[in-house]
């Protein structure tokens, strides 16, 4: 069975959507572990679904690279076919990206390349965007710069708050994530040029 490790930092609504989908015997992928950089509340979803968790906190290490080595060994222990960053709010250093990319994807709450970075929803509102959305992309060494795999858009309602807009985007992200992981698992969405040219 195609196996996925999910990394989170927050509430984990996207993680929960994936765990719920993967609980069906018809879904082609399984979440084998969930990791975090802190005691994130979203880890409770993993526990509820009986999925093992790990926490690797950067503050316990002398460098980002040392932290990433331990994070990588926790991930690799589960031998995943894919790593999903679902609200994981850390930029990963090259030593981990080189090992895992392109089999590592990220969810981002904007229509990339518009509004990369940690404040995408606020930035879209501040710019007066009439439309925004969600992107799934391959993780590379940049901040939200990797190859785009899928996007979904919604209109920005006049006067909507950042919190409400982000909630709307998260609903899009949840659907998109469940679909993208399924497509990658079944081979209908290919991550490498080698796969695409095969
Ligand atoms: C999502 O909007 C994701 O795109 C962003 O952080 C949010 C995580 O939400 N990077 P949740 O923890 O899955 O509820």
PDB file of C-alpha atoms and ligand atoms in Angstrom:
ATOM      1  CA  UNK A   1       0.000   0.000   0.000  1.00  0.00           C
ATOM      2  CA  UNK A   2       1.253   3.497  -0.923  1.00  0.00           C
ATOM      3  CA  UNK A   3       2.397   5.075   2.351  1.00  0.00           C
ATOM      4  CA  UNK A   4       2.389   8.703   3.443  1.00  0.00           C
ATOM      5  CA  UNK A   5       4.041  10.583   6.299  1.00  0.00           C
ATOM      6  CA  UNK A   6       2.334  13.911   7.085  1.00  0.00           C
ATOM      7  CA  UNK A   7       4.093  16.816   8.824  1.00  0.00           C
ATOM      8  CA  UNK A   8       2.019  19.463  10.610  1.00  0.00           C
ATOM      9  CA  UNK A   9       2.480  22.430  12.945  1.00  0.00           C
ATOM     10  CA  UNK A  10      -1.110  23.414  13.729  1.00  0.00           C
ATOM     11  CA  UNK A  11      -4.682  22.245  14.020  1.00  0.00           C
ATOM     12  CA  UNK A  12      -4.409  19.613  11.309  1.00  0.00           C
ATOM     13  CA  UNK A  13      -7.728  19.981   9.462  1.00  0.00           C
ATOM     14  CA  UNK A  14      -5.990  18.851   6.266  1.00  0.00           C
ATOM     15  CA  UNK A  15      -4.395  15.936   8.075  1.00  0.00           C
ATOM     16  CA  UNK A  16      -7.807  14.940   9.397  1.00  0.00           C
ATOM     17  CA  UNK A  17      -9.315  15.026   5.901  1.00  0.00           C
ATOM     18  CA  UNK A  18      -6.569  12.713   4.664  1.00  0.00           C
ATOM     19  CA  UNK A  19      -6.879  10.360   7.638  1.00  0.00           C
ATOM     20  CA  UNK A  20     -10.642  10.190   7.103  1.00  0.00           C
ATOM     21  CA  UNK A  21     -10.278   9.423   3.390  1.00  0.00           C
ATOM     22  CA  UNK A  22      -7.531   6.877   4.041  1.00  0.00           C
ATOM     23  CA  UNK A  23      -9.746   5.039   6.532  1.00  0.00           C
ATOM     24  CA  UNK A  24     -11.753   3.796   3.544  1.00  0.00           C
ATOM     25  CA  UNK A  25     -10.479   0.485   2.121  1.00  0.00           C
ATOM     26  CA  UNK A  26     -11.100   1.982  -1.338  1.00  0.00           C
ATOM     27  CA  UNK A  27      -8.567   4.790  -0.834  1.00  0.00           C
ATOM     28  CA  UNK A  28      -5.205   3.916  -2.419  1.00  0.00           C
ATOM     29  CA  UNK A  29      -2.940   5.382   0.284  1.00  0.00           C
ATOM     30  CA  UNK A  30      -2.329   4.999   3.996  1.00  0.00           C
ATOM     31  CA  UNK A  31      -1.001   7.542   6.528  1.00  0.00           C
ATOM     32  CA  UNK A  32       1.768   5.659   8.343  1.00  0.00           C
ATOM     33  CA  UNK A  33       2.978   8.455  10.672  1.00  0.00           C
ATOM     34  CA  UNK A  34       2.457  12.103  11.528  1.00  0.00           C
ATOM     35  CA  UNK A  35       5.314  14.371  12.602  1.00  0.00           C
ATOM     36  CA  UNK A  36       5.539  17.882  13.959  1.00  0.00           C
ATOM     37  CA  UNK A  37       8.019  20.541  15.037  1.00  0.00           C
ATOM     38  CA  UNK A  38       6.052  21.123  18.256  1.00  0.00           C
ATOM     39  CA  UNK A  39       3.284  19.676  20.421  1.00  0.00           C
ATOM     40  CA  UNK A  40       0.722  20.654  17.760  1.00  0.00           C
ATOM     41  CA  UNK A  41      -2.955  20.153  18.596  1.00  0.00           C
ATOM     42  CA  UNK A  42      -3.427  18.401  15.251  1.00  0.00           C
ATOM     43  CA  UNK A  43      -1.427  15.418  16.526  1.00  0.00           C
ATOM     44  CA  UNK A  44      -4.628  14.419  18.340  1.00  0.00           C
ATOM     45  CA  UNK A  45      -6.175  13.485  14.988  1.00  0.00           C
ATOM     46  CA  UNK A  46      -3.379  10.984  14.402  1.00  0.00           C
ATOM     47  CA  UNK A  47      -3.826   9.514  17.853  1.00  0.00           C
ATOM     48  CA  UNK A  48      -7.575   9.177  17.268  1.00  0.00           C
ATOM     49  CA  UNK A  49      -6.894   7.225  14.060  1.00  0.00           C
ATOM     50  CA  UNK A  50      -4.237   5.083  15.740  1.00  0.00           C
ATOM     51  CA  UNK A  51      -1.403   6.534  13.646  1.00  0.00           C
ATOM     52  CA  UNK A  52       2.034   6.924  15.311  1.00  0.00           C
ATOM     53  CA  UNK A  53       3.383  10.437  15.868  1.00  0.00           C
ATOM     54  CA  UNK A  54       6.775  12.049  16.404  1.00  0.00           C
ATOM     55  CA  UNK A  55       7.809  15.545  17.479  1.00  0.00           C
ATOM     56  CA  UNK A  56      11.238  16.999  16.642  1.00  0.00           C
ATOM     57  CA  UNK A  57      11.650  20.513  18.052  1.00  0.00           C
ATOM     58  CA  UNK A  58      14.254  22.786  16.405  1.00  0.00           C
ATOM     59  CA  UNK A  59      15.079  24.514  19.720  1.00  0.00           C
ATOM     60  CA  UNK A  60      16.715  21.311  20.939  1.00  0.00           C
ATOM     61  CA  UNK A  61      19.361  21.401  18.207  1.00  0.00           C
ATOM     62  CA  UNK A  62      22.378  23.575  17.500  1.00  0.00           C
ATOM     63  CA  UNK A  63      21.546  24.143  13.844  1.00  0.00           C
ATOM     64  CA  UNK A  64      18.670  23.759  11.384  1.00  0.00           C
ATOM     65  CA  UNK A  65      20.701  21.090   9.613  1.00  0.00           C
ATOM     66  CA  UNK A  66      21.110  19.025  12.811  1.00  0.00           C
ATOM     67  CA  UNK A  67      17.366  19.330  13.465  1.00  0.00           C
ATOM     68  CA  UNK A  68      16.567  18.320   9.895  1.00  0.00           C
ATOM     69  CA  UNK A  69      18.813  15.219  10.128  1.00  0.00           C
ATOM     70  CA  UNK A  70      16.805  13.927  13.088  1.00  0.00           C
ATOM     71  CA  UNK A  71      13.512  14.884  11.446  1.00  0.00           C
ATOM     72  CA  UNK A  72      14.638  13.000   8.324  1.00  0.00           C
ATOM     73  CA  UNK A  73      15.560   9.869  10.266  1.00  0.00           C
ATOM     74  CA  UNK A  74      12.135   9.900  11.960  1.00  0.00           C
ATOM     75  CA  UNK A  75      10.476  10.202   8.546  1.00  0.00           C
ATOM     76  CA  UNK A  76      12.644   7.547   6.897  1.00  0.00           C
ATOM     77  CA  UNK A  77      11.994   5.104   9.714  1.00  0.00           C
ATOM     78  CA  UNK A  78       8.452   4.794   8.285  1.00  0.00           C
ATOM     79  CA  UNK A  79       9.731   4.327   4.683  1.00  0.00           C
ATOM     80  CA  UNK A  80       7.065   6.581   3.130  1.00  0.00           C
ATOM     81  CA  UNK A  81       6.358   6.753  -0.592  1.00  0.00           C
ATOM     82  CA  UNK A  82       5.346  10.390  -0.115  1.00  0.00           C
ATOM     83  CA  UNK A  83       5.776  13.134   2.508  1.00  0.00           C
ATOM     84  CA  UNK A  84       2.990  15.721   2.828  1.00  0.00           C
ATOM     85  CA  UNK A  85       3.604  19.090   4.482  1.00  0.00           C
ATOM     86  CA  UNK A  86       0.091  19.987   5.669  1.00  0.00           C
ATOM     87  CA  UNK A  87       0.497  23.261   7.532  1.00  0.00           C
ATOM     88  CA  UNK A  88       4.105  22.522   8.522  1.00  0.00           C
ATOM     89  CA  UNK A  89       5.343  26.044   9.221  1.00  0.00           C
ATOM     90  CA  UNK A  90       9.104  25.572   8.819  1.00  0.00           C
ATOM     91  CA  UNK A  91      11.308  26.010   5.803  1.00  0.00           C
ATOM     92  CA  UNK A  92      13.273  22.790   5.409  1.00  0.00           C
ATOM     93  CA  UNK A  93      17.045  22.986   4.811  1.00  0.00           C
ATOM     94  CA  UNK A  94      18.734  21.475   1.762  1.00  0.00           C
ATOM     95  CA  UNK A  95      19.909  18.309   3.532  1.00  0.00           C
ATOM     96  CA  UNK A  96      16.315  17.116   3.955  1.00  0.00           C
ATOM     97  CA  UNK A  97      14.875  18.548   0.724  1.00  0.00           C
ATOM     98  CA  UNK A  98      17.607  16.868  -1.341  1.00  0.00           C
ATOM     99  CA  UNK A  99      16.749  13.496   0.164  1.00  0.00           C
ATOM    100  CA  UNK A 100      12.963  13.714  -0.141  1.00  0.00           C
ATOM    101  CA  UNK A 101      12.133  15.940  -3.129  1.00  0.00           C
ATOM    102  CA  UNK A 102      10.266  15.427  -5.446  1.00  0.00           C
ATOM    103  CA  UNK A 103       8.405  12.928  -3.257  1.00  0.00           C
ATOM    104  CA  UNK A 104       7.447  15.710  -0.837  1.00  0.00           C
ATOM    105  CA  UNK A 105       4.491  18.034  -1.439  1.00  0.00           C
ATOM    106  CA  UNK A 106       3.210  21.145   0.338  1.00  0.00           C
ATOM    107  CA  UNK A 107      -0.186  22.793   0.702  1.00  0.00           C
ATOM    108  CA  UNK A 108      -0.246  26.552   0.352  1.00  0.00           C
ATOM    109  CA  UNK A 109      -3.259  28.851   0.876  1.00  0.00           C
ATOM    110  CA  UNK A 110      -2.916  31.035  -2.233  1.00  0.00           C
ATOM    111  CA  UNK A 111      -2.724  30.740  -5.984  1.00  0.00           C
ATOM    112  CA  UNK A 112       1.065  30.499  -6.275  1.00  0.00           C
ATOM    113  CA  UNK A 113       3.189  32.239  -7.500  1.00  0.00           C
ATOM    114  CA  UNK A 114       1.004  34.924  -5.879  1.00  0.00           C
ATOM    115  CA  UNK A 115       1.465  35.396  -2.143  1.00  0.00           C
ATOM    116  CA  UNK A 116       4.145  32.897  -1.094  1.00  0.00           C
ATOM    117  CA  UNK A 117       5.240  32.770   2.568  1.00  0.00           C
ATOM    118  CA  UNK A 118       3.615  32.386   5.960  1.00  0.00           C
ATOM    119  CA  UNK A 119       0.980  35.155   5.612  1.00  0.00           C
ATOM    120  CA  UNK A 120      -0.575  34.241   2.273  1.00  0.00           C
ATOM    121  CA  UNK A 121      -4.212  34.817   3.254  1.00  0.00           C
ATOM    122  CA  UNK A 122      -3.557  38.208   4.888  1.00  0.00           C
ATOM    123  CA  UNK A 123      -1.345  39.219   1.966  1.00  0.00           C
ATOM    124  CA  UNK A 124      -4.071  38.370  -0.576  1.00  0.00           C
ATOM    125  CA  UNK A 125      -6.583  40.478   1.399  1.00  0.00           C
ATOM    126  CA  UNK A 126      -4.127  43.361   1.795  1.00  0.00           C
ATOM    127  CA  UNK A 127      -3.488  43.335  -1.959  1.00  0.00           C
ATOM    128  CA  UNK A 128      -7.230  43.533  -2.653  1.00  0.00           C
ATOM    129  CA  UNK A 129      -7.225  40.267  -4.619  1.00  0.00           C
ATOM    130  CA  UNK A 130     -10.660  39.451  -6.032  1.00  0.00           C
ATOM    131  CA  UNK A 131      -9.793  35.759  -6.255  1.00  0.00           C
ATOM    132  CA  UNK A 132      -7.520  33.497  -4.244  1.00  0.00           C
ATOM    133  CA  UNK A 133      -7.276  29.783  -3.566  1.00  0.00           C
ATOM    134  CA  UNK A 134      -5.062  26.863  -2.741  1.00  0.00           C
ATOM    135  CA  UNK A 135      -2.020  25.257  -4.342  1.00  0.00           C
ATOM    136  CA  UNK A 136      -0.331  21.904  -3.951  1.00  0.00           C
ATOM    137  CA  UNK A 137       3.277  21.913  -5.102  1.00  0.00           C
ATOM    138  CA  UNK A 138       6.431  19.854  -4.931  1.00  0.00           C
ATOM    139  CA  UNK A 139       8.752  21.076  -2.176  1.00  0.00           C
ATOM    140  CA  UNK A 140      12.085  22.442  -3.368  1.00  0.00           C
ATOM    141  CA  UNK A 141      14.660  24.539  -1.516  1.00  0.00           C
ATOM    142  CA  UNK A 142      12.780  27.791  -2.008  1.00  0.00           C
ATOM    143  CA  UNK A 143       9.800  29.147  -0.089  1.00  0.00           C
ATOM    144  CA  UNK A 144       6.688  27.934  -1.939  1.00  0.00           C
ATOM    145  CA  UNK A 145       8.543  27.856  -5.264  1.00  0.00           C
ATOM    146  CA  UNK A 146       8.354  24.176  -6.310  1.00  0.00           C
ATOM    147  CA  UNK A 147       6.497  22.793  -9.312  1.00  0.00           C
ATOM    148  CA  UNK A 148       2.723  23.317  -9.018  1.00  0.00           C
ATOM    149  CA  UNK A 149       0.682  20.088  -9.091  1.00  0.00           C
ATOM    150  CA  UNK A 150      -2.833  21.414  -8.594  1.00  0.00           C
ATOM    151  CA  UNK A 151      -4.731  24.625  -7.849  1.00  0.00           C
ATOM    152  CA  UNK A 152      -8.284  25.544  -6.917  1.00  0.00           C
ATOM    153  CA  UNK A 153      -9.684  29.055  -6.684  1.00  0.00           C
ATOM    154  CA  UNK A 154     -12.476  30.940  -4.926  1.00  0.00           C
ATOM    155  CA  UNK A 155     -13.724  34.530  -5.132  1.00  0.00           C
ATOM    156  CA  UNK A 156     -12.804  36.783  -2.207  1.00  0.00           C
ATOM    157  CA  UNK A 157     -16.087  38.030  -0.729  1.00  0.00           C
ATOM    158  CA  UNK A 158     -16.026  41.792  -0.066  1.00  0.00           C
ATOM    159  CA  UNK A 159     -15.222  42.533   3.592  1.00  0.00           C
ATOM    160  CA  UNK A 160     -14.476  38.901   4.531  1.00  0.00           C
ATOM    161  CA  UNK A 161     -12.142  38.424   7.506  1.00  0.00           C
ATOM    162  CA  UNK A 162      -8.792  36.677   7.228  1.00  0.00           C
ATOM    163  CA  UNK A 163     -10.027  33.884   9.498  1.00  0.00           C
ATOM    164  CA  UNK A 164     -13.165  33.244   7.450  1.00  0.00           C
ATOM    165  CA  UNK A 165     -11.296  33.365   4.147  1.00  0.00           C
ATOM    166  CA  UNK A 166      -8.690  30.936   5.478  1.00  0.00           C
ATOM    167  CA  UNK A 167     -11.467  28.561   6.593  1.00  0.00           C
ATOM    168  CA  UNK A 168     -12.937  28.654   3.062  1.00  0.00           C
ATOM    169  CA  UNK A 169      -9.507  27.970   1.586  1.00  0.00           C
ATOM    170  CA  UNK A 170      -8.915  25.070   3.980  1.00  0.00           C
ATOM    171  CA  UNK A 171     -12.061  23.374   2.662  1.00  0.00           C
ATOM    172  CA  UNK A 172     -10.625  23.641  -0.851  1.00  0.00           C
ATOM    173  CA  UNK A 173      -7.255  22.372   0.371  1.00  0.00           C
ATOM    174  CA  UNK A 174      -8.791  19.334   2.064  1.00  0.00           C
ATOM    175  CA  UNK A 175     -10.515  18.201  -1.113  1.00  0.00           C
ATOM    176  CA  UNK A 176      -7.448  18.944  -3.202  1.00  0.00           C
ATOM    177  CA  UNK A 177      -5.125  17.058  -0.850  1.00  0.00           C
ATOM    178  CA  UNK A 178      -7.272  13.926  -0.736  1.00  0.00           C
ATOM    179  CA  UNK A 179      -7.459  13.963  -4.546  1.00  0.00           C
ATOM    180  CA  UNK A 180      -3.753  14.696  -5.123  1.00  0.00           C
ATOM    181  CA  UNK A 181      -2.513  11.947  -2.775  1.00  0.00           C
ATOM    182  CA  UNK A 182      -4.887   9.489  -4.428  1.00  0.00           C
ATOM    183  CA  UNK A 183      -3.692  10.547  -7.901  1.00  0.00           C
ATOM    184  CA  UNK A 184      -0.025  10.267  -6.903  1.00  0.00           C
ATOM    185  CA  UNK A 185      -0.642   6.847  -5.312  1.00  0.00           C
ATOM    186  CA  UNK A 186      -2.372   5.491  -8.408  1.00  0.00           C
ATOM    187  CA  UNK A 187       0.186   7.028 -10.788  1.00  0.00           C
ATOM    188  CA  UNK A 188      -2.206   9.383 -12.541  1.00  0.00           C
ATOM    189  CA  UNK A 189      -0.270  12.373 -11.137  1.00  0.00           C
ATOM    190  CA  UNK A 190       3.465  12.033 -11.744  1.00  0.00           C
ATOM    191  CA  UNK A 191       6.100  13.828  -9.684  1.00  0.00           C
ATOM    192  CA  UNK A 192       9.295  13.433 -11.701  1.00  0.00           C
ATOM    193  CA  UNK A 193      10.147  14.170 -15.316  1.00  0.00           C
ATOM    194  CA  UNK A 194      11.512  10.625 -15.511  1.00  0.00           C
ATOM    195  CA  UNK A 195       8.084   9.276 -14.514  1.00  0.00           C
ATOM    196  CA  UNK A 196       6.399  11.663 -16.942  1.00  0.00           C
ATOM    197  CA  UNK A 197       8.631  10.522 -19.848  1.00  0.00           C
ATOM    198  CA  UNK A 198       8.388   6.805 -19.063  1.00  0.00           C
TER     199      UNK A 198
HETATM  200  C1  LIG B   1      -3.293  25.437   5.566  1.00  0.00           C
HETATM  201  O1  LIG B   1      -4.024  26.524   5.064  1.00  0.00           O
HETATM  202  C2  LIG B   1      -1.995  25.277   4.827  1.00  0.00           C
HETATM  203  O2  LIG B   1      -2.057  25.640   3.488  1.00  0.00           O
HETATM  204  C3  LIG B   1      -1.119  26.271   5.545  1.00  0.00           C
HETATM  205  O3  LIG B   1      -1.444  26.096   6.894  1.00  0.00           O
HETATM  206  C4  LIG B   1      -2.819  25.700   6.989  1.00  0.00           C
HETATM  207  C5  LIG B   1      -2.870  24.460   7.831  1.00  0.00           C
HETATM  208  O4  LIG B   1      -4.168  24.170   8.247  1.00  0.00           O
HETATM  209  N1  LIG B   1       0.272  26.077   5.219  1.00  0.00           N
HETATM  210  P1  LIG B   1      -4.512  22.845   9.060  1.00  0.00           P
HETATM  211  O5  LIG B   1      -3.489  22.722  10.183  1.00  0.00           O
HETATM  212  O6  LIG B   1      -4.443  21.698   8.091  1.00  0.00           O
HETATM  213  O7  LIG B   1      -5.894  23.070   9.601  1.00  0.00           O
END
